[in-house]
Coordinates of C-alpha atoms in Angstrom, one line a residue:
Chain J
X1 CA -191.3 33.6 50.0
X2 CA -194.3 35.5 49.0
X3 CA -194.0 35.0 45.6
X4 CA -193.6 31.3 45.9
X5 CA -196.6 30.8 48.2
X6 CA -198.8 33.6 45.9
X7 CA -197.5 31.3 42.7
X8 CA -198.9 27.9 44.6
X9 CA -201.9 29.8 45.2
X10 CA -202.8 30.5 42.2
X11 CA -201.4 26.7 40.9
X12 CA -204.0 25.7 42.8
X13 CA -207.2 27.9 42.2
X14 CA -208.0 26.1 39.1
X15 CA -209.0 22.9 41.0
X16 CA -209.8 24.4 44.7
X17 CA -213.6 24.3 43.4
X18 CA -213.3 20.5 43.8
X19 CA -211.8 20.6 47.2
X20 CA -214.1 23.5 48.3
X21 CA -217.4 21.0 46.6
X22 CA -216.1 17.6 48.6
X23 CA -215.4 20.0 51.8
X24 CA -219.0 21.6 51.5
X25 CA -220.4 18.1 50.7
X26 CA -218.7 16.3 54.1
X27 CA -219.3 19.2 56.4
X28 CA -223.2 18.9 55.5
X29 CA -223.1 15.2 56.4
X30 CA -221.2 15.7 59.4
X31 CA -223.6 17.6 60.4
X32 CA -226.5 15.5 59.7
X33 CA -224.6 12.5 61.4
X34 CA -223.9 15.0 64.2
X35 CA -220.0 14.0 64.2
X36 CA -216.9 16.0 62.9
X37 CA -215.1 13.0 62.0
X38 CA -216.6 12.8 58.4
X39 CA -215.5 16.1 57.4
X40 CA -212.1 15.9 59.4
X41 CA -211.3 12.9 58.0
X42 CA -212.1 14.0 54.3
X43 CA -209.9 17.2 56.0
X44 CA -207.3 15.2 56.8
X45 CA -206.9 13.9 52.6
X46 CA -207.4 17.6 51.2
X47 CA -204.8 18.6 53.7
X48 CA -202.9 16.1 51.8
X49 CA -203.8 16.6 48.5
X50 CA -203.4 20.4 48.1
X51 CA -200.0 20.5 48.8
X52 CA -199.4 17.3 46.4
X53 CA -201.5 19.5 43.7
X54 CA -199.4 22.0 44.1
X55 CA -195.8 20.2 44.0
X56 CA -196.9 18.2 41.5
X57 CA -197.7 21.2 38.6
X58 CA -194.3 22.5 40.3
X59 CA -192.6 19.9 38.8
X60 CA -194.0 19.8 35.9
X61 CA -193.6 23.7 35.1
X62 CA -190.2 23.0 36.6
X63 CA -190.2 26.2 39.4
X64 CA -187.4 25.1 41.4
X65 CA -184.6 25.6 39.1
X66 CA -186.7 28.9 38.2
X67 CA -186.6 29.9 41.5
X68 CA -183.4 28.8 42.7
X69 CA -181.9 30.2 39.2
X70 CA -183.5 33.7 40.4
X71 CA -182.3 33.7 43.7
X72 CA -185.2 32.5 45.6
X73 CA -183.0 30.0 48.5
X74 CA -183.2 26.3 48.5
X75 CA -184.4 26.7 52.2
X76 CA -187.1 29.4 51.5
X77 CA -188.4 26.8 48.7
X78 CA -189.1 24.0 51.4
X79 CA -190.5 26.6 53.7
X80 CA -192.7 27.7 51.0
X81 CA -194.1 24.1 50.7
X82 CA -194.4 23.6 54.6
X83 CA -196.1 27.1 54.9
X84 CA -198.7 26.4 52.2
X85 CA -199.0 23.0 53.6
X86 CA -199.9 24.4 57.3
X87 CA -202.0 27.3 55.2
X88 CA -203.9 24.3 54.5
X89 CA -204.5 22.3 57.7
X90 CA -205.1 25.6 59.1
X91 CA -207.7 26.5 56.7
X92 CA -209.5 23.5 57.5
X93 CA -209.6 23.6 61.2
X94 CA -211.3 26.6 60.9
X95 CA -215.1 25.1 59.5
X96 CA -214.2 21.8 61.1
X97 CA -213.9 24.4 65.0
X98 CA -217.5 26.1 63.3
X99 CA -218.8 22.3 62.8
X100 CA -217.5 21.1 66.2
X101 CA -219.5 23.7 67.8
X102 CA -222.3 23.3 66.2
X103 CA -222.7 19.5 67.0
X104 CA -223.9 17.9 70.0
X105 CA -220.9 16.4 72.8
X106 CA -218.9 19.4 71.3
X107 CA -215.8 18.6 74.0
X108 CA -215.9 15.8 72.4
X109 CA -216.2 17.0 68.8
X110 CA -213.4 18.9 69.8
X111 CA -211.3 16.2 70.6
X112 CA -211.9 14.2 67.9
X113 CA -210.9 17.6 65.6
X114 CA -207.5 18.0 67.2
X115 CA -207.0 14.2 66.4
X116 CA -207.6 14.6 62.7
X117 CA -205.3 17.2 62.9
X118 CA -202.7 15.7 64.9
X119 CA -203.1 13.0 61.7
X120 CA -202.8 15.6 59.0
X121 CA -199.7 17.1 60.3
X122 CA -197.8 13.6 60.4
X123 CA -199.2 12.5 57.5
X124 CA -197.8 15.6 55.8
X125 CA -194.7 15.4 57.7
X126 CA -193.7 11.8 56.1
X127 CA -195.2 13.0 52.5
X128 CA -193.4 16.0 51.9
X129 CA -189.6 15.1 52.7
X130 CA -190.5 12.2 50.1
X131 CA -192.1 14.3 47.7
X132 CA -188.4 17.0 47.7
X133 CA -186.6 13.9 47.6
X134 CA -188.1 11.8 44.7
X135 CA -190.7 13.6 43.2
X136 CA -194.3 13.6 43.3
X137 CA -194.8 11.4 40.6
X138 CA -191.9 8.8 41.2
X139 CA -193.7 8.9 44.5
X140 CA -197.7 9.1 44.3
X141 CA -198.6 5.4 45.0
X142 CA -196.2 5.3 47.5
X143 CA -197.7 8.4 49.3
X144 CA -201.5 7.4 49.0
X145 CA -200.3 4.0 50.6
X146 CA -198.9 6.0 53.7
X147 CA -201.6 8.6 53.5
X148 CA -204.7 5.8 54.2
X149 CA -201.9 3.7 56.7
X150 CA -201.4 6.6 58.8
X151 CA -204.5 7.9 58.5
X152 CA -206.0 4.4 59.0
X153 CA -203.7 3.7 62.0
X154 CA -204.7 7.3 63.6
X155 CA -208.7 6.7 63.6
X156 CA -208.5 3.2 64.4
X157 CA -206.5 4.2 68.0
X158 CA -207.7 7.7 68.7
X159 CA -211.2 7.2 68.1
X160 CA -210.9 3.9 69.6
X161 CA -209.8 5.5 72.3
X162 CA -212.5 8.3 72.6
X163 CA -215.3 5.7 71.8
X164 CA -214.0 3.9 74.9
X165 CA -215.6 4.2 77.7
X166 CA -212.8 2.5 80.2
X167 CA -210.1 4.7 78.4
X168 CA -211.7 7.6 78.8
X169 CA -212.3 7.3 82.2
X170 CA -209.0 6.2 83.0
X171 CA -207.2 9.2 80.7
X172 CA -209.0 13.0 80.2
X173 CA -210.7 13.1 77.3
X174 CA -207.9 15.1 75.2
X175 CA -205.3 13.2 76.3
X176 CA -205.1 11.0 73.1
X177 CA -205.8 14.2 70.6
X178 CA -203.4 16.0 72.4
X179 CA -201.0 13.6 72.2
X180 CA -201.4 13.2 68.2
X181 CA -201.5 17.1 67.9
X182 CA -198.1 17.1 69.9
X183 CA -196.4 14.5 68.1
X184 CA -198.0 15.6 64.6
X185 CA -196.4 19.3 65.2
X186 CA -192.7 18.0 66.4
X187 CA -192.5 15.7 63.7
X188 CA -193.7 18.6 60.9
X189 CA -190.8 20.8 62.3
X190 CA -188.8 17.6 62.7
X191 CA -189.6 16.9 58.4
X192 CA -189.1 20.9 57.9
X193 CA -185.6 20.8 58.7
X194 CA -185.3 17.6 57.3
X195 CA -186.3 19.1 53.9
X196 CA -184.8 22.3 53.6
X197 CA -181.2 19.6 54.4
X198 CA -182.3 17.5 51.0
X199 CA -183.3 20.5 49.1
X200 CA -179.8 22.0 49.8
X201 CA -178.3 19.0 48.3
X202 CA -180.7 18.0 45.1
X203 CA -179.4 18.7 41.9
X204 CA -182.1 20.4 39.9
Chain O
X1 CA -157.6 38.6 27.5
X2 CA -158.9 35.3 26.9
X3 CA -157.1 31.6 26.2
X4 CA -157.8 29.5 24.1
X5 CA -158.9 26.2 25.8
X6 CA -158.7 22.8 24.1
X7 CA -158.8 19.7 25.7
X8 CA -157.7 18.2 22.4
X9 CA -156.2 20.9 20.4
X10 CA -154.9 23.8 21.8
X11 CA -151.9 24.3 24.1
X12 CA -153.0 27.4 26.1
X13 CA -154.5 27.0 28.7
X14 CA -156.8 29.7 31.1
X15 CA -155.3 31.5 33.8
X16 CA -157.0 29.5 36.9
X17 CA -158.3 31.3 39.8
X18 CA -157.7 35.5 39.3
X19 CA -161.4 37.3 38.6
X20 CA -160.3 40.0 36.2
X21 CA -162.5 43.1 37.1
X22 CA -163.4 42.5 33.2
X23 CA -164.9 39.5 33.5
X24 CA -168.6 39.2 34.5
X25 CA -167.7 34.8 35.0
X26 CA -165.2 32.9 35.2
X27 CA -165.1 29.3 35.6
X28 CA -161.7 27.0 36.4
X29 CA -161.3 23.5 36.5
X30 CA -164.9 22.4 36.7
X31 CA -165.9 18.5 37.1
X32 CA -169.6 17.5 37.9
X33 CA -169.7 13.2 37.1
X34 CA -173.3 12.0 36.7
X35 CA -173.8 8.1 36.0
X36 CA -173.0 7.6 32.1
X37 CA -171.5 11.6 31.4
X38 CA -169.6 13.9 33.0
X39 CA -167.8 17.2 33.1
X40 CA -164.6 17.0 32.6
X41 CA -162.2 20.4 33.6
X42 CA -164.5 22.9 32.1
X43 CA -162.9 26.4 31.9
X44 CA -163.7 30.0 30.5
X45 CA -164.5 33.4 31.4
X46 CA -168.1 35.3 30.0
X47 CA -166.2 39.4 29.5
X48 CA -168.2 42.1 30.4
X49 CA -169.6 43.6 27.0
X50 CA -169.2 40.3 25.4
X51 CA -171.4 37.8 24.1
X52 CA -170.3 33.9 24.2
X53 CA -171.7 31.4 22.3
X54 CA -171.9 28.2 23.3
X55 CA -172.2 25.5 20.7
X56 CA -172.0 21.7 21.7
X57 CA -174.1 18.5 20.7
X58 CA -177.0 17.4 22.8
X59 CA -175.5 16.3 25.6
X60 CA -172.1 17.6 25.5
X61 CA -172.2 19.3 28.4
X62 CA -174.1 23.0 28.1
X63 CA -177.0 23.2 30.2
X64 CA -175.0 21.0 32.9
X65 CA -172.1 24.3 32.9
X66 CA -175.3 26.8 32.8
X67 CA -177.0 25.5 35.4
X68 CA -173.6 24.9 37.3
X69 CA -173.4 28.8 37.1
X70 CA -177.3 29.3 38.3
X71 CA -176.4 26.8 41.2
X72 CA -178.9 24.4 40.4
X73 CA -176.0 21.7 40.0
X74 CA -173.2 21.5 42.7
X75 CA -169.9 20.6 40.8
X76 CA -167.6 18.5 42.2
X77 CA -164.6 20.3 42.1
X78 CA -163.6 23.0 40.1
X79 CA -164.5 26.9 40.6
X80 CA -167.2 29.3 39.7
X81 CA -167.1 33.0 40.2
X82 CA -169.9 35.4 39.1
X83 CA -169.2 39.0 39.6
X84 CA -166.5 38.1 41.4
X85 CA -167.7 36.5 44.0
X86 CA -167.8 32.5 44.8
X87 CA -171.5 31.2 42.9
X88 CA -172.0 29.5 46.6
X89 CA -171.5 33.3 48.1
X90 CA -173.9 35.0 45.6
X91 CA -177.0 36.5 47.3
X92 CA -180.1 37.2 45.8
X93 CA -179.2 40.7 44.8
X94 CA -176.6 39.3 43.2
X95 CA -178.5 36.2 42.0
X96 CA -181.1 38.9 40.8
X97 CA -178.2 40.5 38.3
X98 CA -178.5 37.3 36.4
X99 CA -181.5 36.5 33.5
X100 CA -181.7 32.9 32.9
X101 CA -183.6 30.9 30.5
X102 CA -183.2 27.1 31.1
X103 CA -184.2 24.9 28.4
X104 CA -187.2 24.4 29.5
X105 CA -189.7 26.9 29.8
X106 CA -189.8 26.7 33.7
X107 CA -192.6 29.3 34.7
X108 CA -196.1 28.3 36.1
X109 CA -197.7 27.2 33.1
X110 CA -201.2 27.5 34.8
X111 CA -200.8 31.4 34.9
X112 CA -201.6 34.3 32.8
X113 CA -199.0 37.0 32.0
X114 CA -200.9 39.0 34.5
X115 CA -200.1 36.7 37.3
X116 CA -196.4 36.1 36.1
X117 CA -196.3 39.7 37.2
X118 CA -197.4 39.6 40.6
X119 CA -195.5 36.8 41.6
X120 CA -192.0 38.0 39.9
X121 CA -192.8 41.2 41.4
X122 CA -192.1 39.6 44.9
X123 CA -189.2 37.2 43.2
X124 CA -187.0 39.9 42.4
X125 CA -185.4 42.9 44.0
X126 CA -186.0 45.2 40.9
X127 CA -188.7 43.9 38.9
X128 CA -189.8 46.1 35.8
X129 CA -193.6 45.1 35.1
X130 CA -193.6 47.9 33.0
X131 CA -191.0 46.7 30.7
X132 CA -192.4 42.9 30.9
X133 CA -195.3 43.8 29.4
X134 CA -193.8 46.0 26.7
X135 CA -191.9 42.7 26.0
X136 CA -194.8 40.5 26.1
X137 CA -196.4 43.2 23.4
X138 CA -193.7 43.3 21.2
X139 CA -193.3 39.3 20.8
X140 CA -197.3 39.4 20.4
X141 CA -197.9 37.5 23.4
X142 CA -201.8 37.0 24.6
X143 CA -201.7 38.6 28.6
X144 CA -205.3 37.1 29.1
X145 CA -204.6 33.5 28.0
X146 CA -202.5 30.9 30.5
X147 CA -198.9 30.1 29.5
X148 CA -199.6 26.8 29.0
X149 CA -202.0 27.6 26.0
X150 CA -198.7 29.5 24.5
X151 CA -196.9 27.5 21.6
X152 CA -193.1 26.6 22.6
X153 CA -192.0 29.3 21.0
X154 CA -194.4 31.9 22.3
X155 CA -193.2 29.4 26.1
X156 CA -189.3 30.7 25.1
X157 CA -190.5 34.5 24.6
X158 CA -191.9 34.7 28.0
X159 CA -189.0 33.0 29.6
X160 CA -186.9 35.8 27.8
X161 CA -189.6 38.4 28.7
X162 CA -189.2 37.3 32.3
X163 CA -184.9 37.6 31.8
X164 CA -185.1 40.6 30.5
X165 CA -187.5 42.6 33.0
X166 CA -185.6 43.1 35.9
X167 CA -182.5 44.6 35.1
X168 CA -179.9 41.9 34.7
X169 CA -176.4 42.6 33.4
X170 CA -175.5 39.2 32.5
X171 CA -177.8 36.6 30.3
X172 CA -177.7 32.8 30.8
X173 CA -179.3 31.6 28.1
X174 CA -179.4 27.5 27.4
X175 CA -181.4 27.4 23.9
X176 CA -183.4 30.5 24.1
X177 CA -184.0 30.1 20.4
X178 CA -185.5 26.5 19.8
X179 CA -188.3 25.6 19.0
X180 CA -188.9 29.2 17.2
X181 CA -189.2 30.0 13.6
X182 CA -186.9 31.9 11.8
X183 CA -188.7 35.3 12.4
X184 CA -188.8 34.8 15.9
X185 CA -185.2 34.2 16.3
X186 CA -184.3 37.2 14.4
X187 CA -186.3 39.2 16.3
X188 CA -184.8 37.3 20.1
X189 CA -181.4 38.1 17.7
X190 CA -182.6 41.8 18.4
X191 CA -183.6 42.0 21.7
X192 CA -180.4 40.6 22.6
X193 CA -178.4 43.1 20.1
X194 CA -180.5 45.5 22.5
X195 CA -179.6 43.8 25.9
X196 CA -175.7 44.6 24.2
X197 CA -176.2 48.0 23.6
X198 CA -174.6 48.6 27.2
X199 CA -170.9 47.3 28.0
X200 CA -171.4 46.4 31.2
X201 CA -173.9 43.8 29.8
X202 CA -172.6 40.1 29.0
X203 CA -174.6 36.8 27.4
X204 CA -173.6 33.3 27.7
X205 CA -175.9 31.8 25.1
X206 CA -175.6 27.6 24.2
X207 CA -177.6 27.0 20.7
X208 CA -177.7 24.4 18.3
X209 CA -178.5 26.9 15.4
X210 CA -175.0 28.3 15.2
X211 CA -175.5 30.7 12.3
X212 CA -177.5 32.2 15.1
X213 CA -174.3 32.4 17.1
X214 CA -172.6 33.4 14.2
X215 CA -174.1 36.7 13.9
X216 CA -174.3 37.5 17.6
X217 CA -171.0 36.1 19.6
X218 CA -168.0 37.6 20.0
X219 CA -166.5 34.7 20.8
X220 CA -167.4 30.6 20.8
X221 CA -166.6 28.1 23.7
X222 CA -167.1 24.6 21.7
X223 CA -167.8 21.8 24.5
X224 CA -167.7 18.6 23.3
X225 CA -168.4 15.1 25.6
X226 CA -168.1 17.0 29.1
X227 CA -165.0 18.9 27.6
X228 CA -164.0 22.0 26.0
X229 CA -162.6 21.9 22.8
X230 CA -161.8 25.3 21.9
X231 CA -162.6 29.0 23.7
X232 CA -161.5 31.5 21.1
X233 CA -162.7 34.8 19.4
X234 CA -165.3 34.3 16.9
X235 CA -163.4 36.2 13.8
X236 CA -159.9 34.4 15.4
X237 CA -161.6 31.4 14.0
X238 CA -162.3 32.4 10.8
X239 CA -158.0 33.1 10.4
X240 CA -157.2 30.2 12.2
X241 CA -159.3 27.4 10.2
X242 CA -159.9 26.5 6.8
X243 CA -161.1 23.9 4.7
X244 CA -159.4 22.1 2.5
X245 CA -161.1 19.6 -0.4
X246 CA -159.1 17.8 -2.3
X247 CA -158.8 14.1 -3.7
X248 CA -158.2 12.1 -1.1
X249 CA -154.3 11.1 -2.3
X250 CA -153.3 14.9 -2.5
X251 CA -154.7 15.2 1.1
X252 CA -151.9 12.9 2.2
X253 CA -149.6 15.4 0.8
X254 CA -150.6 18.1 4.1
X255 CA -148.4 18.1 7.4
X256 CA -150.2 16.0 9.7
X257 CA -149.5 18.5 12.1
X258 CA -151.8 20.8 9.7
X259 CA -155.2 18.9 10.0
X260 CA -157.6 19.4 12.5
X261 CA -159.7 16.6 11.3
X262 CA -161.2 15.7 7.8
X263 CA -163.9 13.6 6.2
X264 CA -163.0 11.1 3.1
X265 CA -166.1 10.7 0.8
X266 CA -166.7 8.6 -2.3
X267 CA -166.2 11.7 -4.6
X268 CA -162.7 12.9 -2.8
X269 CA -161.8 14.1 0.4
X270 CA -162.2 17.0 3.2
X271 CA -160.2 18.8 6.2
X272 CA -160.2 21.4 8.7
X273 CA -156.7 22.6 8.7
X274 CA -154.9 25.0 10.6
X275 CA -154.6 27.7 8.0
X276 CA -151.0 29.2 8.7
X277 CA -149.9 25.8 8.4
X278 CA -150.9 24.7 4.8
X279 CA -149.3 25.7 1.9
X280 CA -150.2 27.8 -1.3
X281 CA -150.2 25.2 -3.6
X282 CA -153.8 24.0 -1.7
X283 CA -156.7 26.0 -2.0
X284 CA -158.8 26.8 1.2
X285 CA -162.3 27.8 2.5
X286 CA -163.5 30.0 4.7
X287 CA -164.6 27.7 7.7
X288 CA -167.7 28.6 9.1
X289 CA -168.4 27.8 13.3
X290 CA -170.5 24.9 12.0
X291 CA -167.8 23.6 9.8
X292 CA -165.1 23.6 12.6
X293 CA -168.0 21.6 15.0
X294 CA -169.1 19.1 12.9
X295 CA -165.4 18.2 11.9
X296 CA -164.0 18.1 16.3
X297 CA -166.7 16.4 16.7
X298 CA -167.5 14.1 13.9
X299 CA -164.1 14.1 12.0
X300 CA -161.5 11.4 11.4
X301 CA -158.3 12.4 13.1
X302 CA -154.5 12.2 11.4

């Protein structure tokens, strides 16, 4: 396990500058527009498109038969992916928290953070079981499709929600983000077990 | 100890089932069907202390059986045992006792030599960085420039740098040598000569330059369209074929029952013959393994 997740590391490292330059760029104008949801959202596509990086020069270096070949389980290679992938949404909560803090209405901030979080993890939970199945790039169009309708979906009812006055009285205010939070983590264990079953059966 | 196999040719056929404590693999009736090819009752056994080559066209069949044994393929029916063991029961340590190089190169291309060697290091059980990078020195390969920057040939070194570095006993090897110049095979030729130097070693090793296999095998499984033809001792082959070239109208002359195949050309006529079966009066040639593969598999038949 850690050699997979040190190998995607350093996959990655060559273009994390660009990640790190659009987070650093977002978090500034979130907090210049004194709302999380610009850098959560732009959160929410990194979250996305590290683990797709990383699968993607994967398949091209062809690891898994490496891996598999040296003894590294079909199940511990889909955990790999999920654990980098949760490395990631992780790593991003962390400044988007800092940001949320920061900002004015920080409850909520807060709320709207756990949202866009709640959205990563589903969005990641549909992408990755796709991206074991049929590769990433039988699969890329496909995936940015579901990335912006989910992600679309997502913004367009939770922050509905916690722009609306009415709703929020009638619900608390983390009622919504706790829901998509809930349901994003079930369905990324849900998609984990989901993946380890397809990688058990691919032919590599 | 071993039979010869021949879905065409030969009438022995391998013992199915018993491991023999001699035997490093063994592998019995295997079938894996894929849309427009497929394996078709592949059997042999790798001895410990031996080194099998494993000649084919593209196609044929090789890297499906090799990575069939590496279980990155899961046959349909038919049996695999490594070490004795089931290949579905294997375990990393015992996964760890095999080197592999696929045909591709397989490693993370967007790392340096440096990095291959932290993340093997948590891969496998025993790794030897030590000895990686005395391989990467003696096949001259850069450790400060990414693999991807390496030439295919340089790509196949690390793979077999990687094999080699963390003390296997048995090599799978599905065209270690392409893509490499004729220096660079002599000197993978080496290594493996090396790798040999202990009997409780054993190489499976597919190429398409077979004078390579020539000089390295003890013995030559011959796969041809998903099925074996022959399994047999390299030097057995060398008594049990010939070639025979005569005009084409003497040719007819030979027991059927002699010819293996042969080739009629504007100039006269050719055959692989079976050479206890032909008699004095024709001339023969030493057969080499390239001879006896082009004529299975290209040949006309009797």
């Amino acid at each position: 396990m850690k050699g997979s997740l040190l190998k995607s590391w350093k996959n990655i490292l060559p273009v994390l500058a660009y990640y790190l330059l659009f987070a650093v760029i977002f978090f500034a104008v979130s907090f210049l527009a004194d709302s999380v949801l610009y850098f959560c959202g732009v959160g929410v596509m990194i979250a996305f498109a590290v683990p797709l990086s990383s699968m993607s020069v994967d398949e091209r270096d062809g690891w898994d038969k490496f891996a598999v070949a040296s003894g590294v389980g079909r199940g511990e290679l889909a955990a790999s992916r999920y654990i980098f992938a949760l490395a990631t949404v992780l790593s991003l909560s962390v400044p988007a928290a800092v940001l949320a803090a920061l900002l004015p209405e920080r409850v909520r901030q807060f709320a709207s953070m756990l949202l866009l979080c709640g959205i990563s993890l589903l969005v990641l939970s549909v992408a990755l079981p796709l991206m074991h199945k049929y590769g990433v790039e039988k699969t890329r169009i496909l995936l940015l499709v579901i990335v912006v309708v989910l992600f679309g979906a997502g913004i367009a009812f939770g922050w509905g929600f916690l722009l609306d006055e009415h709703a929020s009285a009638a619900f608390p205010l983390f009622a919504v983000p706790a829901a998509a939070l809930s349901l994003g983590t079930v369905c990324f264990a849900v998609s984990w077990l989901v993946c380890i079953r397809i990688c058990r059966r691919k032919d590599l | 100890m071993l039979s010869t196999v021949c879905g065409r040719e030969a009438s022995v056929l391998p013992a199915a089932g018993a491991f023999s404590e001699g035997e490093l693999v063994r592998v019995s009736g295997l079938c894996k069907r894929f849309k427009g090819f497929s394996l078709e009752d592949v059997s042999f056994s790798v001895p410990r202390g031996a080194v099998v080559g494993f000649i084919g066209e593209n196609g044929a069949g090789k890297s499906t059986t090799i990575k069939s044994l590496l279980g990155l393929i899961r046959p349909d029916s038919g049996r695999i045992s490594l070490f004795g063991k089931e290949e579905r029961q294997l375990g990393k340590a015992d996964r760890n006792r095999i080197g592999a190089v696929l045909g591709e190169t397989c490693l993370p291309e967007n790392l340096h030599l440096k990095d291959i060697d932290a993340v093997m290091r948590h891969i496998f059980l025993h790794w030897d960085g030590e000895a990686f990078f005395r391989y990467a020195e003696k096949f001259a390969l850069p450790v400060d420039k990414k693999v991807r920057e390496f030439s295919r040939g340089m790509r196949q070194k690390v793979s077999l740098a990687v094999a080699l570095s963390h003390g296997a006993e048995l090599l799978l090897l599905d065209e270690p040598t392409a893509g490499l110049d004729p220096v660079a095979r002599d000197e993978i030729l080496d290594i493996l000569y090396d790798f040999m130097q202990s009997e409780e070693h054993a190489v499976l090793i597919s190429s398409h330059i077979v004078s390579d296999l020539e000089k390295l095998c003890d013995y030559i499984l011959f796969i041809h369209e998903g099925k074996i033809v022959f399994f047999e001792e390299k030097d057995a082959l060398g008594e049990k074929y010939a070639l025979v070239r005569c005009p084409a109208e003497k040719l007819v002359g030979l027991d059927p029952a002699a010819v293996v195949a042969f080739y009629r050309g504007e100039y006269g006529a050719s055959a692989l013959v079976y050479r206890d079966r032909v008699p004095s009066s024709f001339e023969t040639e030493r057969a080499s393994i390239e001879d006896i593969m082009l004529y299975f598999a290209r040949g006309e038949r009797v």
